[in-house]
mmCIF file of C-alpha atoms and ligand atoms in Angstrom:
data_model
loop_
_atom_site.group_PDB
_atom_site.id
_atom_site.type_symbol
_atom_site.label_atom_id
_atom_site.label_comp_id
_atom_site.label_asym_id
_atom_site.label_seq_id
_atom_site.Cartn_x
_atom_site.Cartn_y
_atom_site.Cartn_z
ATOM 1 C CA MET A 1346 27.097 -19.478 5.951
ATOM 2 C CA ALA A 1347 25.764 -20.664 2.594
ATOM 3 C CA ILE A 1348 22.035 -20.080 2.166
ATOM 4 C CA LYS A 1349 20.326 -23.347 1.230
ATOM 5 C CA LYS A 1350 16.699 -22.783 2.107
ATOM 6 C CA ILE A 1351 14.584 -19.646 2.292
ATOM 7 C CA ALA A 1352 10.921 -18.857 2.920
ATOM 8 C CA VAL A 1353 8.573 -16.145 1.712
ATOM 9 C CA LEU A 1354 5.366 -14.737 3.190
ATOM 10 C CA THR A 1355 2.915 -11.897 2.602
ATOM 11 C CA SER A 1356 1.636 -10.017 5.622
ATOM 12 C CA GLY A 1357 -0.722 -7.163 6.575
ATOM 13 C CA GLY A 1358 -3.160 -5.612 4.096
ATOM 14 C CA ASP A 1359 -2.768 -7.278 0.710
ATOM 15 C CA ALA A 1360 -1.682 -5.258 -2.321
ATOM 16 C CA PRO A 1361 -1.864 -5.969 -6.065
ATOM 17 C CA GLY A 1362 1.566 -7.087 -7.226
ATOM 18 C CA MET A 1363 2.373 -9.167 -4.158
ATOM 19 C CA ASN A 1364 1.990 -12.279 -6.315
ATOM 20 C CA ALA A 1365 4.544 -10.995 -8.809
ATOM 21 C CA ALA A 1366 6.963 -10.461 -5.917
ATOM 22 C CA VAL A 1367 6.377 -13.983 -4.569
ATOM 23 C CA ARG A 1368 6.928 -15.393 -8.048
ATOM 24 C CA ALA A 1369 10.196 -13.489 -8.420
ATOM 25 C CA VAL A 1370 11.443 -14.667 -5.022
ATOM 26 C CA VAL A 1371 10.588 -18.309 -5.730
ATOM 27 C CA ARG A 1372 12.014 -18.368 -9.254
ATOM 28 C CA THR A 1373 15.191 -16.466 -8.358
ATOM 29 C CA ALA A 1374 15.909 -18.741 -5.420
ATOM 30 C CA LEU A 1375 15.220 -21.978 -7.282
ATOM 31 C CA GLY A 1376 17.245 -20.772 -10.247
ATOM 32 C CA ARG A 1377 20.203 -20.312 -7.926
ATOM 33 C CA GLY A 1378 19.849 -23.737 -6.350
ATOM 34 C CA VAL A 1379 18.139 -22.587 -3.156
ATOM 35 C CA ASP A 1380 15.019 -24.358 -1.816
ATOM 36 C CA VAL A 1381 11.989 -22.150 -1.123
ATOM 37 C CA TYR A 1382 9.052 -22.558 1.239
ATOM 38 C CA ALA A 1383 5.834 -20.563 1.015
ATOM 39 C CA VAL A 1384 4.461 -19.532 4.402
ATOM 40 C CA TYR A 1385 0.678 -19.087 4.388
ATOM 41 C CA ARG A 1386 -1.357 -16.310 6.048
ATOM 42 C CA GLY A 1387 1.521 -14.117 7.102
ATOM 43 C CA TYR A 1388 3.234 -14.688 10.426
ATOM 44 C CA ASN A 1389 0.364 -16.977 11.489
ATOM 45 C CA GLY A 1390 1.754 -19.512 9.022
ATOM 46 C CA LEU A 1391 5.101 -19.435 10.775
ATOM 47 C CA ILE A 1392 3.432 -19.882 14.160
ATOM 48 C CA ASN A 1393 1.290 -22.804 12.974
ATOM 49 C CA GLY A 1394 3.797 -24.374 10.601
ATOM 50 C CA ASP A 1395 1.477 -23.675 7.652
ATOM 51 C CA VAL A 1396 4.158 -23.945 4.976
ATOM 52 C CA LYS A 1397 4.696 -25.659 1.641
ATOM 53 C CA GLU A 1398 7.773 -26.320 -0.434
ATOM 54 C CA MET A 1399 7.581 -24.540 -3.785
ATOM 55 C CA ASN A 1400 8.750 -25.589 -7.230
ATOM 56 C CA LEU A 1401 9.067 -23.555 -10.419
ATOM 57 C CA ARG A 1402 5.454 -24.257 -11.378
ATOM 58 C CA SER A 1403 4.015 -23.421 -7.941
ATOM 59 C CA VAL A 1404 4.027 -19.759 -8.911
ATOM 60 C CA SER A 1405 2.678 -20.178 -12.448
ATOM 61 C CA ASP A 1406 -0.333 -18.059 -13.425
ATOM 62 C CA ILE A 1407 -0.190 -15.665 -10.499
ATOM 63 C CA ILE A 1408 1.751 -12.714 -11.943
ATOM 64 C CA HIS A 1409 -1.444 -11.111 -13.280
ATOM 65 C CA ARG A 1410 -3.619 -11.682 -10.228
ATOM 66 C CA GLY A 1411 -4.474 -9.262 -7.440
ATOM 67 C CA GLY A 1412 -4.534 -10.377 -3.813
ATOM 68 C CA THR A 1413 -1.924 -12.826 -2.626
ATOM 69 C CA ALA A 1414 -1.756 -16.536 -3.401
ATOM 70 C CA LEU A 1415 -0.016 -16.976 -0.023
ATOM 71 C CA TYR A 1416 -2.966 -15.291 1.753
ATOM 72 C CA SER A 1417 -2.316 -12.590 4.296
ATOM 73 C CA ALA A 1418 -3.105 -11.690 7.888
ATOM 74 C CA ARG A 1419 -2.310 -9.256 10.637
ATOM 75 C CA SER A 1420 -1.150 -11.530 13.464
ATOM 76 C CA PRO A 1421 -1.736 -10.381 17.052
ATOM 77 C CA GLU A 1422 -0.287 -13.719 18.266
ATOM 78 C CA PHE A 1423 3.018 -12.968 16.580
ATOM 79 C CA CYS A 1424 3.317 -9.862 18.780
ATOM 80 C CA THR A 1425 3.374 -12.066 21.912
ATOM 81 C CA GLU A 1426 6.534 -13.719 23.258
ATOM 82 C CA GLU A 1427 4.929 -17.147 22.885
ATOM 83 C CA GLY A 1428 3.878 -16.550 19.273
ATOM 84 C CA MET A 1429 7.283 -15.203 18.340
ATOM 85 C CA ASN A 1430 9.011 -18.238 19.897
ATOM 86 C CA LYS A 1431 6.766 -20.603 17.940
ATOM 87 C CA ALA A 1432 7.606 -18.755 14.723
ATOM 88 C CA VAL A 1433 11.338 -18.984 15.413
ATOM 89 C CA ASP A 1434 10.959 -22.710 16.213
ATOM 90 C CA THR A 1435 9.245 -23.327 12.860
ATOM 91 C CA CYS A 1436 12.130 -21.610 11.050
ATOM 92 C CA LYS A 1437 14.683 -23.668 12.976
ATOM 93 C CA LYS A 1438 12.810 -26.951 12.459
ATOM 94 C CA LEU A 1439 12.559 -26.381 8.707
ATOM 95 C CA GLY A 1440 16.161 -25.179 8.493
ATOM 96 C CA ILE A 1441 15.177 -21.847 7.003
ATOM 97 C CA ASP A 1442 18.269 -19.694 6.467
ATOM 98 C CA GLY A 1443 16.406 -16.551 5.445
ATOM 99 C CA LEU A 1444 12.904 -15.132 5.175
ATOM 100 C CA VAL A 1445 11.434 -12.628 2.697
ATOM 101 C CA VAL A 1446 8.552 -10.641 4.187
ATOM 102 C CA ILE A 1447 6.291 -8.781 1.748
ATOM 103 C CA GLY A 1448 4.130 -6.217 3.550
ATOM 104 C CA GLY A 1449 4.005 -2.809 5.193
ATOM 105 C CA ASP A 1450 5.678 -1.234 8.208
ATOM 106 C CA GLY A 1451 3.884 -3.468 10.757
ATOM 107 C CA SER A 1452 5.209 -6.512 8.908
ATOM 108 C CA PHE A 1453 8.717 -5.052 8.904
ATOM 109 C CA ARG A 1454 8.586 -4.612 12.699
ATOM 110 C CA GLY A 1455 7.894 -8.339 12.893
ATOM 111 C CA ALA A 1456 10.792 -9.046 10.543
ATOM 112 C CA GLN A 1457 13.070 -6.936 12.716
ATOM 113 C CA ASP A 1458 12.096 -8.996 15.787
ATOM 114 C CA LEU A 1459 12.816 -12.224 13.925
ATOM 115 C CA CYS A 1460 16.237 -10.899 12.876
ATOM 116 C CA ARG A 1461 17.018 -10.179 16.533
ATOM 117 C CA ARG A 1462 16.205 -13.807 17.292
ATOM 118 C CA GLY A 1463 18.586 -15.108 14.653
ATOM 119 C CA VAL A 1464 16.319 -15.470 11.593
ATOM 120 C CA PRO A 1465 17.742 -13.334 8.756
ATOM 121 C CA CYS A 1466 14.936 -11.360 7.099
ATOM 122 C CA ILE A 1467 14.518 -9.063 4.108
ATOM 123 C CA GLY A 1468 11.434 -6.855 3.731
ATOM 124 C CA ILE A 1469 9.718 -5.942 0.462
ATOM 125 C CA PRO A 1470 7.288 -2.993 0.682
ATOM 126 C CA GLY A 1471 3.831 -4.105 -0.404
ATOM 127 C CA THR A 1472 1.028 -1.719 0.522
ATOM 128 C CA ILE A 1473 -1.386 0.454 -1.425
ATOM 129 C CA ASP A 1474 -0.758 3.307 1.039
ATOM 130 C CA ASN A 1475 2.751 4.095 -0.290
ATOM 131 C CA ASP A 1476 3.697 5.038 3.272
ATOM 132 C CA ILE A 1477 7.124 3.388 3.567
ATOM 133 C CA SER A 1478 9.455 6.311 4.174
ATOM 134 C CA CYS A 1479 12.573 5.183 2.344
ATOM 135 C CA CYS A 1480 10.669 3.957 -0.701
ATOM 136 C CA GLU A 1481 9.289 6.110 -3.509
ATOM 137 C CA HIS A 1482 6.760 3.502 -4.690
ATOM 138 C CA THR A 1483 5.416 0.542 -2.770
ATOM 139 C CA ILE A 1484 3.994 -2.494 -4.551
ATOM 140 C CA GLY A 1485 0.255 -2.040 -5.111
ATOM 141 C CA TYR A 1486 0.197 1.740 -4.944
ATOM 142 C CA ASP A 1487 0.107 2.291 -8.700
ATOM 143 C CA THR A 1488 -2.676 -0.257 -9.190
ATOM 144 C CA ALA A 1489 -4.720 1.261 -6.362
ATOM 145 C CA LEU A 1490 -4.265 4.723 -7.878
ATOM 146 C CA ASN A 1491 -5.596 3.504 -11.193
ATOM 147 C CA THR A 1492 -8.479 1.619 -9.576
ATOM 148 C CA CYS A 1493 -9.512 4.698 -7.616
ATOM 149 C CA MET A 1494 -9.248 6.867 -10.698
ATOM 150 C CA GLU A 1495 -11.474 4.526 -12.685
ATOM 151 C CA MET A 1496 -14.100 4.372 -9.929
ATOM 152 C CA ILE A 1497 -14.117 8.126 -9.430
ATOM 153 C CA ASP A 1498 -14.375 8.760 -13.181
ATOM 154 C CA ARG A 1499 -17.606 6.763 -12.976
ATOM 155 C CA LEU A 1500 -18.789 8.857 -10.061
ATOM 156 C CA ARG A 1501 -18.038 11.946 -12.107
ATOM 157 C CA ASP A 1502 -20.368 10.731 -14.883
ATOM 158 C CA THR A 1503 -23.313 10.478 -12.550
ATOM 159 C CA SER A 1504 -22.415 13.628 -10.562
ATOM 160 C CA GLU A 1505 -22.325 15.564 -13.800
ATOM 161 C CA SER A 1506 -25.701 14.217 -14.953
ATOM 162 C CA HIS A 1507 -27.316 15.368 -11.707
ATOM 163 C CA ASP A 1508 -25.329 18.553 -10.971
ATOM 164 C CA ARG A 1509 -24.171 16.981 -7.722
ATOM 165 C CA CYS A 1510 -21.202 17.027 -5.418
ATOM 166 C CA SER A 1511 -19.494 13.674 -4.897
ATOM 167 C CA VAL A 1512 -17.601 13.306 -1.626
ATOM 168 C CA VAL A 1513 -15.318 10.287 -1.986
ATOM 169 C CA GLU A 1514 -13.286 8.535 0.683
ATOM 170 C CA VAL A 1515 -10.153 6.723 -0.470
ATOM 171 C CA MET A 1516 -7.945 4.498 1.698
ATOM 172 C CA GLY A 1517 -5.080 5.761 3.821
ATOM 173 C CA ARG A 1518 -5.548 5.972 7.576
ATOM 174 C CA HIS A 1519 -2.361 7.889 8.212
ATOM 175 C CA ALA A 1520 -1.225 8.698 4.710
ATOM 176 C CA GLY A 1521 -2.665 10.958 2.027
ATOM 177 C CA TYR A 1522 -0.512 9.928 -0.963
ATOM 178 C CA LEU A 1523 -3.316 7.958 -2.597
ATOM 179 C CA ALA A 1524 -5.813 10.790 -1.988
ATOM 180 C CA LEU A 1525 -3.477 13.500 -3.289
ATOM 181 C CA ASN A 1526 -2.468 11.764 -6.509
ATOM 182 C CA VAL A 1527 -5.927 10.430 -7.279
ATOM 183 C CA GLY A 1528 -7.349 13.843 -6.474
ATOM 184 C CA ILE A 1529 -5.155 15.407 -9.146
ATOM 185 C CA ALA A 1530 -5.933 12.655 -11.648
ATOM 186 C CA VAL A 1531 -9.700 13.103 -11.306
ATOM 187 C CA GLY A 1532 -9.633 16.900 -11.140
ATOM 188 C CA ALA A 1533 -11.000 17.166 -7.605
ATOM 189 C CA THR A 1534 -12.151 20.554 -6.341
ATOM 190 C CA THR A 1535 -10.603 19.838 -2.954
ATOM 191 C CA ILE A 1536 -8.403 17.086 -1.510
ATOM 192 C CA LEU A 1537 -8.392 16.457 2.243
ATOM 193 C CA VAL A 1538 -5.440 14.510 3.660
ATOM 194 C CA PRO A 1539 -4.367 13.675 7.230
ATOM 195 C CA GLU A 1540 -1.036 15.494 6.749
ATOM 196 C CA VAL A 1541 -2.614 18.924 6.159
ATOM 197 C CA PRO A 1542 -5.171 20.509 8.519
ATOM 198 C CA TYR A 1543 -8.238 21.788 6.688
ATOM 199 C CA ASP A 1544 -10.886 24.397 7.240
ATOM 200 C CA PHE A 1545 -14.383 23.383 6.116
ATOM 201 C CA GLU A 1546 -15.443 26.874 4.974
ATOM 202 C CA ARG A 1547 -12.185 27.890 3.336
ATOM 203 C CA ASP A 1548 -11.172 24.597 1.729
ATOM 204 C CA ILE A 1549 -14.540 23.215 0.699
ATOM 205 C CA ILE A 1550 -17.357 25.754 0.688
ATOM 206 C CA ASP A 1551 -15.422 28.774 -0.587
ATOM 207 C CA ARG A 1552 -13.731 26.730 -3.314
ATOM 208 C CA MET A 1553 -17.057 25.281 -4.447
ATOM 209 C CA LYS A 1554 -18.697 28.714 -4.490
ATOM 210 C CA LYS A 1555 -15.828 30.286 -6.418
ATOM 211 C CA THR A 1556 -15.911 27.628 -9.128
ATOM 212 C CA ALA A 1557 -19.722 27.629 -9.179
ATOM 213 C CA ALA A 1558 -19.568 31.364 -9.928
ATOM 214 C CA THR A 1559 -17.595 30.553 -13.104
ATOM 215 C CA GLY A 1560 -20.173 28.000 -14.234
ATOM 216 C CA LYS A 1561 -19.111 24.759 -12.549
ATOM 217 C CA LYS A 1562 -22.112 22.647 -11.574
ATOM 218 C CA HIS A 1563 -20.701 19.345 -10.324
ATOM 219 C CA PHE A 1564 -17.893 18.739 -7.870
ATOM 220 C CA ILE A 1565 -15.589 16.009 -6.608
ATOM 221 C CA ILE A 1566 -14.168 16.219 -3.098
ATOM 222 C CA ILE A 1567 -11.545 13.598 -2.254
ATOM 223 C CA VAL A 1568 -11.170 12.671 1.403
ATOM 224 C CA ALA A 1569 -8.458 10.384 2.774
ATOM 225 C CA GLU A 1570 -9.664 7.667 5.154
ATOM 226 C CA GLY A 1571 -7.687 9.329 7.964
ATOM 227 C CA ILE A 1572 -10.086 12.300 7.751
ATOM 228 C CA GLY A 1573 -13.212 10.199 7.119
ATOM 229 C CA ARG A 1574 -16.746 11.354 8.022
ATOM 230 C CA VAL A 1575 -17.761 11.655 4.358
ATOM 231 C CA GLU A 1576 -21.512 11.272 5.087
ATOM 232 C CA GLU A 1577 -21.366 14.175 7.504
ATOM 233 C CA LEU A 1578 -19.296 16.281 5.091
ATOM 234 C CA ALA A 1579 -21.750 15.616 2.237
ATOM 235 C CA LYS A 1580 -24.688 16.660 4.430
ATOM 236 C CA ARG A 1581 -23.008 19.888 5.515
ATOM 237 C CA ILE A 1582 -21.965 20.694 1.937
ATOM 238 C CA GLU A 1583 -25.549 20.274 0.736
ATOM 239 C CA GLU A 1584 -26.879 22.460 3.566
ATOM 240 C CA GLU A 1585 -24.378 25.254 2.955
ATOM 241 C CA THR A 1586 -24.233 25.297 -0.846
ATOM 242 C CA GLY A 1587 -27.596 23.899 -1.892
ATOM 243 C CA VAL A 1588 -25.744 21.472 -4.195
ATOM 244 C CA GLU A 1589 -27.152 17.966 -3.809
ATOM 245 C CA SER A 1590 -24.321 15.844 -2.394
ATOM 246 C CA ARG A 1591 -23.574 12.135 -2.103
ATOM 247 C CA ALA A 1592 -20.911 10.344 -0.094
ATOM 248 C CA THR A 1593 -19.061 7.280 -1.391
ATOM 249 C CA ILE A 1594 -16.552 5.156 0.488
ATOM 250 C CA LEU A 1595 -14.509 3.245 -2.086
ATOM 251 C CA GLY A 1596 -13.343 0.778 0.577
ATOM 252 C CA HIS A 1597 -11.627 -2.538 -0.121
ATOM 253 C CA VAL A 1598 -12.339 -2.463 -3.853
ATOM 254 C CA GLN A 1599 -9.156 -0.372 -3.897
ATOM 255 C CA ARG A 1600 -7.080 -3.296 -2.675
ATOM 256 C CA GLY A 1601 -8.094 -5.765 -5.383
ATOM 257 C CA GLY A 1602 -7.710 -6.114 -9.118
ATOM 258 C CA ASN A 1603 -5.018 -7.109 -11.577
ATOM 259 C CA PRO A 1604 -1.745 -5.295 -10.922
ATOM 260 C CA THR A 1605 -0.610 -2.657 -13.416
ATOM 261 C CA VAL A 1606 2.520 -3.071 -15.537
ATOM 262 C CA TYR A 1607 4.354 -0.778 -13.133
ATOM 263 C CA ASP A 1608 3.482 -2.874 -10.077
ATOM 264 C CA ARG A 1609 4.314 -6.179 -11.806
ATOM 265 C CA VAL A 1610 7.716 -4.942 -12.930
ATOM 266 C CA LEU A 1611 8.482 -3.267 -9.601
ATOM 267 C CA ALA A 1612 7.482 -6.392 -7.662
ATOM 268 C CA SER A 1613 9.557 -8.621 -9.953
ATOM 269 C CA ARG A 1614 12.632 -6.438 -9.532
ATOM 270 C CA MET A 1615 12.196 -6.237 -5.780
ATOM 271 C CA GLY A 1616 11.624 -9.986 -5.371
ATOM 272 C CA ASN A 1617 14.752 -10.750 -7.362
ATOM 273 C CA TYR A 1618 16.805 -8.247 -5.371
ATOM 274 C CA ALA A 1619 15.561 -9.552 -2.011
ATOM 275 C CA VAL A 1620 16.914 -13.024 -2.781
ATOM 276 C CA GLU A 1621 20.226 -11.546 -3.916
ATOM 277 C CA LEU A 1622 20.486 -9.746 -0.587
ATOM 278 C CA LEU A 1623 19.929 -12.964 1.365
ATOM 279 C CA LEU A 1624 22.409 -14.859 -0.807
ATOM 280 C CA SER A 1625 25.043 -12.214 -0.212
ATOM 281 C CA GLY A 1626 24.645 -12.720 3.525
ATOM 282 C CA LYS A 1627 22.567 -9.590 4.211
ATOM 283 C CA SER A 1628 19.808 -9.427 6.814
ATOM 284 C CA LYS A 1629 17.468 -6.839 8.403
ATOM 285 C CA ARG A 1630 17.227 -4.909 5.123
ATOM 286 C CA VAL A 1631 14.240 -3.481 3.330
ATOM 287 C CA VAL A 1632 14.237 -3.339 -0.469
ATOM 288 C CA THR A 1633 13.313 0.069 -1.864
ATOM 289 C CA ILE A 1634 13.140 2.000 -5.106
ATOM 290 C CA GLN A 1635 14.613 5.470 -5.436
ATOM 291 C CA GLN A 1636 14.787 7.281 -8.757
ATOM 292 C CA ASP A 1637 14.046 4.005 -10.504
ATOM 293 C CA ARG A 1638 16.993 2.250 -8.846
ATOM 294 C CA ILE A 1639 16.374 -0.751 -6.618
ATOM 295 C CA THR A 1640 18.383 -0.456 -3.439
ATOM 296 C CA ASP A 1641 18.099 -1.367 0.256
ATOM 297 C CA PHE A 1642 18.018 0.146 3.732
ATOM 298 C CA ASP A 1643 18.433 -1.127 7.256
ATOM 299 C CA ILE A 1644 14.925 -2.014 8.481
ATOM 300 C CA GLU A 1645 15.374 -0.291 11.822
ATOM 301 C CA GLU A 1646 16.527 2.942 10.181
ATOM 302 C CA ALA A 1647 13.775 2.709 7.577
ATOM 303 C CA LEU A 1648 11.135 2.381 10.289
ATOM 304 C CA LYS A 1649 12.437 5.474 12.061
ATOM 305 C CA MET A 1650 12.376 7.626 8.911
ATOM 306 C CA LYS A 1651 9.429 9.943 8.314
ATOM 307 C CA LYS A 1652 8.105 10.241 4.792
ATOM 308 C CA SER A 1653 7.643 13.872 3.922
ATOM 309 C CA PHE A 1654 4.351 14.867 2.386
ATOM 310 C CA ASP A 1655 4.627 16.469 -1.057
ATOM 311 C CA SER A 1656 3.314 19.939 -0.181
ATOM 312 C CA GLU A 1657 4.349 21.260 -3.588
ATOM 313 C CA LEU A 1658 2.134 18.704 -5.329
ATOM 314 C CA TYR A 1659 -0.654 19.559 -2.895
ATOM 315 C CA ARG A 1660 -0.274 23.224 -3.809
ATOM 316 C CA VAL A 1661 -0.351 22.425 -7.538
ATOM 317 C CA ALA A 1662 -3.478 20.291 -7.097
ATOM 318 C CA HIS A 1663 -5.388 23.175 -5.608
ATOM 319 C CA GLU A 1664 -3.959 25.862 -7.863
ATOM 320 C CA ILE A 1665 -5.289 24.144 -10.977
ATOM 321 C CA SER A 1666 -8.668 23.032 -9.651
ATOM 322 C CA ILE A 1667 -10.327 26.421 -10.095
HETATM 323 O O1 F6P B 208 -2.609 -0.498 4.885
HETATM 324 C C1 F6P B 208 -3.445 -0.762 3.831
HETATM 325 C C2 F6P B 208 -4.878 -0.447 4.177
HETATM 326 O O2 F6P B 208 -5.683 -0.755 3.068
HETATM 327 C C3 F6P B 208 -5.144 0.987 4.648
HETATM 328 O O3 F6P B 208 -5.254 1.914 3.603
HETATM 329 C C4 F6P B 208 -6.419 0.819 5.415
HETATM 330 O O4 F6P B 208 -6.532 1.838 6.367
HETATM 331 C C5 F6P B 208 -6.259 -0.526 6.047
HETATM 332 O O5 F6P B 208 -5.318 -1.228 5.263
HETATM 333 C C6 F6P B 208 -7.520 -1.327 6.141
HETATM 334 O O6 F6P B 208 -7.241 -2.511 6.819
HETATM 335 P P1 F6P B 208 -8.188 -3.768 6.894
HETATM 336 O O7 F6P B 208 -8.152 -4.469 5.571
HETATM 337 O O8 F6P B 208 -7.613 -4.592 7.988
HETATM 338 O O9 F6P B 208 -9.567 -3.261 7.182
#
């Protein structure tokens, strides 16, 4: 069946670079003679028919912007039978032959359900968590890393001035990739991630005392959101070491901001590839990058895969933070 009309949406937590992906999808499709609809606010837009036909200029001036011009949402209604049926009806009514879903694993589960109901879908990984197993870099991860690094460098300035310990929470409920890589980039004394169990005395207090004995007077402890409790950790650290400590939760500032070069290029490549997949009759695939090559996986298989944590990098981080 020739593909004549496709749609694109962004879903779940937004990520810098999603706009570049949308732009690439729209421009690739139009350039190949395929009509494109934007679906607003994730799957909610499909349920409510909140869609708009795009032209080449609809995606002008968005490549450099964070957030998503299509807006985003997590849609509980889409998880119900009724919501799903409404979404499928919208696709049928509009004559949509394929849908590109830009989001994380929750969004891909939705795409998989749509595929089962006869709507061909392609997923593009957009999440700052970098927790899509088959993909080395998700869209938004590089920008979030750089944003965190910049914020924590600022915390370092003030920690240093006051001989303090800064306990910083970065995003990642179930994934410590952001915490680990940022932790290395900012020279953290300790990095706590959900993938590795930690011992308060051994991993925080002993490390602080050892480095303090060599003259270190200010400290950065990076804590992934999945571990949390930074206020409590800061209080205990102060009690046990006597080093004045402050907790900072970076929060949603990590999700905004202009995408980096890496994220813009990655998103552009992935958006282009996603349309090619649809045009070649493919469905239920997720676009990925492996060793700088854009490729694709079956969504179902991708969702079953477990991303291994880089224990070697974790080891290196701690070996050099003495
Ligand atoms: O998945 C991206 C993410 O930013 C996670 O790191 C974080 O745990 C979650 O989304 C926060 O979600 P929300 O924006 O719904 O609070």
